[in-house]
PDB file of C-alpha atoms in Angstrom:
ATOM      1  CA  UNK A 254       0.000   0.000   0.000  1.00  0.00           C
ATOM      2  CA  UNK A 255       1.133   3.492  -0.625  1.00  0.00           C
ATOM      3  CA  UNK A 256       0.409   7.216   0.564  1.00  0.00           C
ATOM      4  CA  UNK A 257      -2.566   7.244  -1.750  1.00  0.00           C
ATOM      5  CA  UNK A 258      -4.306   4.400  -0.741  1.00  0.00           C
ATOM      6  CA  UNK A 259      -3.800   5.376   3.183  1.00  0.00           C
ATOM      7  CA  UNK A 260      -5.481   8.491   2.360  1.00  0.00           C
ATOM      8  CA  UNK A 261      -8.351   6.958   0.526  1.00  0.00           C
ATOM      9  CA  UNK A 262      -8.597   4.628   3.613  1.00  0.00           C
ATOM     10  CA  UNK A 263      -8.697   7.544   6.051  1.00  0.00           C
ATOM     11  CA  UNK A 264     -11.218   8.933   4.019  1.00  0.00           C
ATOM     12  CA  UNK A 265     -13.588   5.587   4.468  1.00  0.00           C
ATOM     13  CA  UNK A 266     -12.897   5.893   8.266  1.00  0.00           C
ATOM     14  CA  UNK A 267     -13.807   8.965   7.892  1.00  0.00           C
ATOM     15  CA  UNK A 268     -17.433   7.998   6.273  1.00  0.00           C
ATOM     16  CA  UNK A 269     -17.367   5.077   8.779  1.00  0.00           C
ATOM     17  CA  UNK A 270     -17.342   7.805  12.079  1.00  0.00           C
ATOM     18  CA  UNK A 271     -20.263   9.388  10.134  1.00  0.00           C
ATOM     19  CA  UNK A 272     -22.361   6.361   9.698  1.00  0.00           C
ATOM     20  CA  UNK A 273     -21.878   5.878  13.412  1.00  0.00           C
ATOM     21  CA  UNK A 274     -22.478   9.947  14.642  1.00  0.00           C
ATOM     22  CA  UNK A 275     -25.754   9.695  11.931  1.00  0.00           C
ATOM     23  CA  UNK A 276     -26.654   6.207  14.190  1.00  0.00           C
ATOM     24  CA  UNK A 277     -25.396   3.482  11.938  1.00  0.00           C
ATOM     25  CA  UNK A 278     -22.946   0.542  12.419  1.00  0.00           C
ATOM     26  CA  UNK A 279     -19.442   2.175  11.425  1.00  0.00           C
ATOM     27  CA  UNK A 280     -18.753   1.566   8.403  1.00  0.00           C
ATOM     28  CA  UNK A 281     -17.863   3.335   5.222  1.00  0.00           C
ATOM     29  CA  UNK A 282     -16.152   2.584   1.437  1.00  0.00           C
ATOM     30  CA  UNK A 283     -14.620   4.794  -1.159  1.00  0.00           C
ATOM     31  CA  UNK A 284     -14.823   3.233  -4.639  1.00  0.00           C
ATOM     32  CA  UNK A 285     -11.890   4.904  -6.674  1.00  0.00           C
ATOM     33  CA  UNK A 286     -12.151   4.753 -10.235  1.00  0.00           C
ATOM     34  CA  UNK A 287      -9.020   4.816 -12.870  1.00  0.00           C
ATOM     35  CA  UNK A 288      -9.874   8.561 -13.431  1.00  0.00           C
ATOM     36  CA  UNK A 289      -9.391   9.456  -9.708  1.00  0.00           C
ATOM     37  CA  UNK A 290     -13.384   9.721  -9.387  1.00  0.00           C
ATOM     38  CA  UNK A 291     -14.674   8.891  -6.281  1.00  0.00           C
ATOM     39  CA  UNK A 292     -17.872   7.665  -4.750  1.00  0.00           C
ATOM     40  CA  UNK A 293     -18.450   7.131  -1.377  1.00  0.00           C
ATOM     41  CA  UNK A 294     -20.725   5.034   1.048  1.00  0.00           C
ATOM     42  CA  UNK A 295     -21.986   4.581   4.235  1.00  0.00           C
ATOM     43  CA  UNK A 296     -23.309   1.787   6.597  1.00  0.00           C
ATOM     44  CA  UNK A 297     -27.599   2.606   6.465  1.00  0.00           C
ATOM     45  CA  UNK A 298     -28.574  -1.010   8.009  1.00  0.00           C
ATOM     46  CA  UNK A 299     -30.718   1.804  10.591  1.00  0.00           C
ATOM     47  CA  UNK A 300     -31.476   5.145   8.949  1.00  0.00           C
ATOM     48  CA  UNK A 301     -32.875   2.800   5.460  1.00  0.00           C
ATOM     49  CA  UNK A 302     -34.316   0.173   7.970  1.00  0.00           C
ATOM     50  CA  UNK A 303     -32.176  -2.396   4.942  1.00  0.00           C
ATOM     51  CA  UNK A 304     -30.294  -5.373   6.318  1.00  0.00           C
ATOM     52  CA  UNK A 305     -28.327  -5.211   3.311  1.00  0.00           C
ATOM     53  CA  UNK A 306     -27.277  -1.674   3.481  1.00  0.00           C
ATOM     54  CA  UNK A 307     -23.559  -1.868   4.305  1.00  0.00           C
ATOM     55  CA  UNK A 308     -21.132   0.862   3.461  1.00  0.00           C
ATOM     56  CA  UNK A 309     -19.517  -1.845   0.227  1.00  0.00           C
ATOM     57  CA  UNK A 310     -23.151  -2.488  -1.079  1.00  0.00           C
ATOM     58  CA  UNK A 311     -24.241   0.962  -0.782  1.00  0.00           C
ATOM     59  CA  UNK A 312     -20.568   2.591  -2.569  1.00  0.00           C
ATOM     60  CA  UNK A 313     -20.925  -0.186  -5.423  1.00  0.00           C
ATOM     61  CA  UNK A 314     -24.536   0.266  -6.244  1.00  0.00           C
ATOM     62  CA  UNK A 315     -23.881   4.029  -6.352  1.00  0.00           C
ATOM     63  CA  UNK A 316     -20.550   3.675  -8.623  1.00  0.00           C
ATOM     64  CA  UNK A 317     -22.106   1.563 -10.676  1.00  0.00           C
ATOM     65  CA  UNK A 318     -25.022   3.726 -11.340  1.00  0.00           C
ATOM     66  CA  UNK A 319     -22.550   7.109 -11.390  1.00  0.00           C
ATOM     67  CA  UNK A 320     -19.789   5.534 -12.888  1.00  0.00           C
ATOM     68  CA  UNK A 321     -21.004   3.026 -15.111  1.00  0.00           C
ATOM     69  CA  UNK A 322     -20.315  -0.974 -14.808  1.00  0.00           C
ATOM     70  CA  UNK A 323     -17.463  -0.347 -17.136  1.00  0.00           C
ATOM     71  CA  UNK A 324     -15.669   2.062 -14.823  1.00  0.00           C
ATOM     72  CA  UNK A 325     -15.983  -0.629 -11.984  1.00  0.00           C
ATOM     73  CA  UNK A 326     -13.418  -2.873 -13.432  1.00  0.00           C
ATOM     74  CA  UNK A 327     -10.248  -0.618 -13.417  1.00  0.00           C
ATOM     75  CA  UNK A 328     -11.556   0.528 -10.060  1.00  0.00           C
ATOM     76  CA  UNK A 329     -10.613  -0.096  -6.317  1.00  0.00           C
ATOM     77  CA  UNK A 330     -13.095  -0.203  -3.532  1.00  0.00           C
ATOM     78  CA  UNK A 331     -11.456   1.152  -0.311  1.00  0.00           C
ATOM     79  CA  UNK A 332     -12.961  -0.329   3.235  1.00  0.00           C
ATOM     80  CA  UNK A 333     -12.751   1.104   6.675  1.00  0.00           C
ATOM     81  CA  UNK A 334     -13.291  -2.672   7.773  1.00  0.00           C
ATOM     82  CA  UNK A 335     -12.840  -6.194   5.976  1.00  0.00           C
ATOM     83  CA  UNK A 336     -15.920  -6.239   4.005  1.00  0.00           C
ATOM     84  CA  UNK A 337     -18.320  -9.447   5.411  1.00  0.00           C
ATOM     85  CA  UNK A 338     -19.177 -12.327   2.822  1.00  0.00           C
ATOM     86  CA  UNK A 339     -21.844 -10.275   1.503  1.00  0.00           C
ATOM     87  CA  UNK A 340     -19.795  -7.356   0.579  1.00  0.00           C
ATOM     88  CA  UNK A 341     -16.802  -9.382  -0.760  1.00  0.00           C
ATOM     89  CA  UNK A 342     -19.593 -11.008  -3.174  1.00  0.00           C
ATOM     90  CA  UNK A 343     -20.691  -8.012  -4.502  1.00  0.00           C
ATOM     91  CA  UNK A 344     -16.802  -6.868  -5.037  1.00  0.00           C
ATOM     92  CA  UNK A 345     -16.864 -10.192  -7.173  1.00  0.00           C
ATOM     93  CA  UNK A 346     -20.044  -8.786  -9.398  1.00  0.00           C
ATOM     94  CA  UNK A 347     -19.378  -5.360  -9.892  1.00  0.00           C
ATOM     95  CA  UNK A 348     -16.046  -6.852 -11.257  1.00  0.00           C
ATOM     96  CA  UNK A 349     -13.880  -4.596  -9.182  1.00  0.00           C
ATOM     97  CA  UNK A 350     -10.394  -5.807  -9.820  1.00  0.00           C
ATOM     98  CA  UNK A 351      -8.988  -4.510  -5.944  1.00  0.00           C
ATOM     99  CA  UNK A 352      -9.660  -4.355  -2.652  1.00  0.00           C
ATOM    100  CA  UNK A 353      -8.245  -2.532  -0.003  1.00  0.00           C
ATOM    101  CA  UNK A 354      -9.315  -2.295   3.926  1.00  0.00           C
ATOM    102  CA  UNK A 355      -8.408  -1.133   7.222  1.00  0.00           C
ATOM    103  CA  UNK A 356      -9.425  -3.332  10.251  1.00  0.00           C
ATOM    104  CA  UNK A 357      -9.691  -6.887   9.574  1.00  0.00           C
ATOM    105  CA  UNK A 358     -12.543  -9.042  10.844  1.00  0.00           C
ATOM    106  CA  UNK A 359     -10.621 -10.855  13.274  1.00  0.00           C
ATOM    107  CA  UNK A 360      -9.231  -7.925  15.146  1.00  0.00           C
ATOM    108  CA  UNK A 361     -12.921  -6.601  14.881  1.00  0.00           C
ATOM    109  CA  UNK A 362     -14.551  -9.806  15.806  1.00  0.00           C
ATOM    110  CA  UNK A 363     -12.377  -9.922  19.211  1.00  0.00           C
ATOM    111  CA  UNK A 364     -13.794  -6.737  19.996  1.00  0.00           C
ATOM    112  CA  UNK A 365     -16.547  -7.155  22.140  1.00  0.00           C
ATOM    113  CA  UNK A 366     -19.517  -6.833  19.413  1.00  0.00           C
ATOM    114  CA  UNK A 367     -22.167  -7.700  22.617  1.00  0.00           C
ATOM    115  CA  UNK A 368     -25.534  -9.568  20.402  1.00  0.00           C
ATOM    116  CA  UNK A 369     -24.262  -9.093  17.355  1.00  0.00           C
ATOM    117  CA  UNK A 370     -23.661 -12.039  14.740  1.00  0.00           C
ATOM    118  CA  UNK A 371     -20.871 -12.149  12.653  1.00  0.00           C
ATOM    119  CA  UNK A 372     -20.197 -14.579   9.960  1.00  0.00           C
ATOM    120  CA  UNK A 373     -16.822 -16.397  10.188  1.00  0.00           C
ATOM    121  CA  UNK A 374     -16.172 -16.145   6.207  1.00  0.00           C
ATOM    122  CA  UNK A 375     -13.092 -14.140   5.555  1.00  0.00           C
ATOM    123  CA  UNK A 376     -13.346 -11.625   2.391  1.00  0.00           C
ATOM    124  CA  UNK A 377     -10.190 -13.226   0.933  1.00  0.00           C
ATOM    125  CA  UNK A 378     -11.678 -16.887   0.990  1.00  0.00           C
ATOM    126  CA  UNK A 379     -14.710 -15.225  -0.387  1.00  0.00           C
ATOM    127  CA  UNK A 380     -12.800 -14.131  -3.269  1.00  0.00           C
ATOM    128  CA  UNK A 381     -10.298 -16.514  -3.811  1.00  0.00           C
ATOM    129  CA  UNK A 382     -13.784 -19.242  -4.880  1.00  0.00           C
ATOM    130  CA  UNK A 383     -14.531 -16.809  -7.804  1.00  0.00           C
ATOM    131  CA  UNK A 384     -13.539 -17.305 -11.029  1.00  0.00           C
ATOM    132  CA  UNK A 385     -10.872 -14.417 -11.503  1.00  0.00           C
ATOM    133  CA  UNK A 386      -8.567 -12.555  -9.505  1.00  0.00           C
ATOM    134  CA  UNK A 387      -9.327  -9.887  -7.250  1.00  0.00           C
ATOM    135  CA  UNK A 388      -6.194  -8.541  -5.258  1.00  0.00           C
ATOM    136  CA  UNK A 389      -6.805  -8.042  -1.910  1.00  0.00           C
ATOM    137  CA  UNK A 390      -4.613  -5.763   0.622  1.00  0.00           C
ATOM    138  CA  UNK A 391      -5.123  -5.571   3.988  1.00  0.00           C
ATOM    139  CA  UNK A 392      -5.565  -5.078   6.736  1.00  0.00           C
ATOM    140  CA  UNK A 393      -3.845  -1.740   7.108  1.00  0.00           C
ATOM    141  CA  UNK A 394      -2.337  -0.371  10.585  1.00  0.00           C
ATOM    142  CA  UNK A 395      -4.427   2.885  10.621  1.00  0.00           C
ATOM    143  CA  UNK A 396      -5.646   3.224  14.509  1.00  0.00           C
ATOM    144  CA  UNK A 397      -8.613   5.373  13.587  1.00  0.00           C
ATOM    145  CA  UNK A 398     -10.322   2.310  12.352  1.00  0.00           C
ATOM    146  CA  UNK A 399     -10.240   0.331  15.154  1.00  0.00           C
ATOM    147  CA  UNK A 400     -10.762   3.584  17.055  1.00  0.00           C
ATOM    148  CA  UNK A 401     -14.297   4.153  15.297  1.00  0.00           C
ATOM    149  CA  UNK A 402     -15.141   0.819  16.572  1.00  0.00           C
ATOM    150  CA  UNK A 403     -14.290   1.769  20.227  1.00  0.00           C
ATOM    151  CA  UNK A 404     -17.285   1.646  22.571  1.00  0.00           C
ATOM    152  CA  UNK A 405     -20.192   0.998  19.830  1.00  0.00           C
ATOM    153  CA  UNK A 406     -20.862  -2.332  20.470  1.00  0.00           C
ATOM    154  CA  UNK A 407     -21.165  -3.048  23.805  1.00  0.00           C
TER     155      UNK A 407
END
């Protein structure tokens, strides 16, 4: 990882402290296309009332609808947090060729997440069952995103 990705990453920390101060889980993306566009996305599991509303479904679904599906594979999708199953599969779709992320799951699974489930399916066994490559980096040593994390769940 280099300066630019960091950046991007502090940016989806960023959206991921403003999911939470909004009162959603704290999570946010930053798709980055070849052209230095960006679109961003937030965690709205509670303000849309959508189970499926995490910060990676919400930032692909919005590239792919400002960007085009095109764009999507010369992008990279930025994570505050190792995106779940879910969000990994819809990496896969949109054809996004990179993925970068903050926190892993297993440093934010041993937090203590009080009732909520998590589902013990890494992102990079996710992708590694598809059919082409996806390049994964992470996770990155950035404190802010464990820090978002800090005192939400229990």
């Amino acid at each position: 990882m280099d300066a630019k990705d960091a950046e991007h990453l502090e940016h989806a920390i960023d959206l991921a402290r403003r999911a939470r101060e909004r009162g959603d889980q704290p999570f946010g993306a930053v798709i980055v296309a070849a052209d230095g566009t960006t679109v961003e996305g937030m965690n709205s599991t509670v303000t849309d009332g959508d189970p499926t509303g995490h910060a990676e479904t919400n930032v692909v679904r919005a590239a792919a609808s400002a960007l085009g599906l095109d764009a999507l594979t010369t992008a990279v999708l930025y994570a505050s947090t190792e995106p779940c199953a879910m969000c990994a599969g819809a990496v896969y779709w949109a054809g996004i060729p990179r993925l970068v992320y903050a926190l892993g799951a297993a440093e934010l699974n041993a937090m203590e997440l009080g009732d909520e489930p998590t589902l013990d399916f890494p992102s990079r066994e996710v992708l590694a069952r598809g059919g082409r490559p996806v390049v994964i980096d992470g996770p990155a040593d950035l404190p802010a995103a464990r820090a978002v994390h800090e005192g939400f769940w229990n």
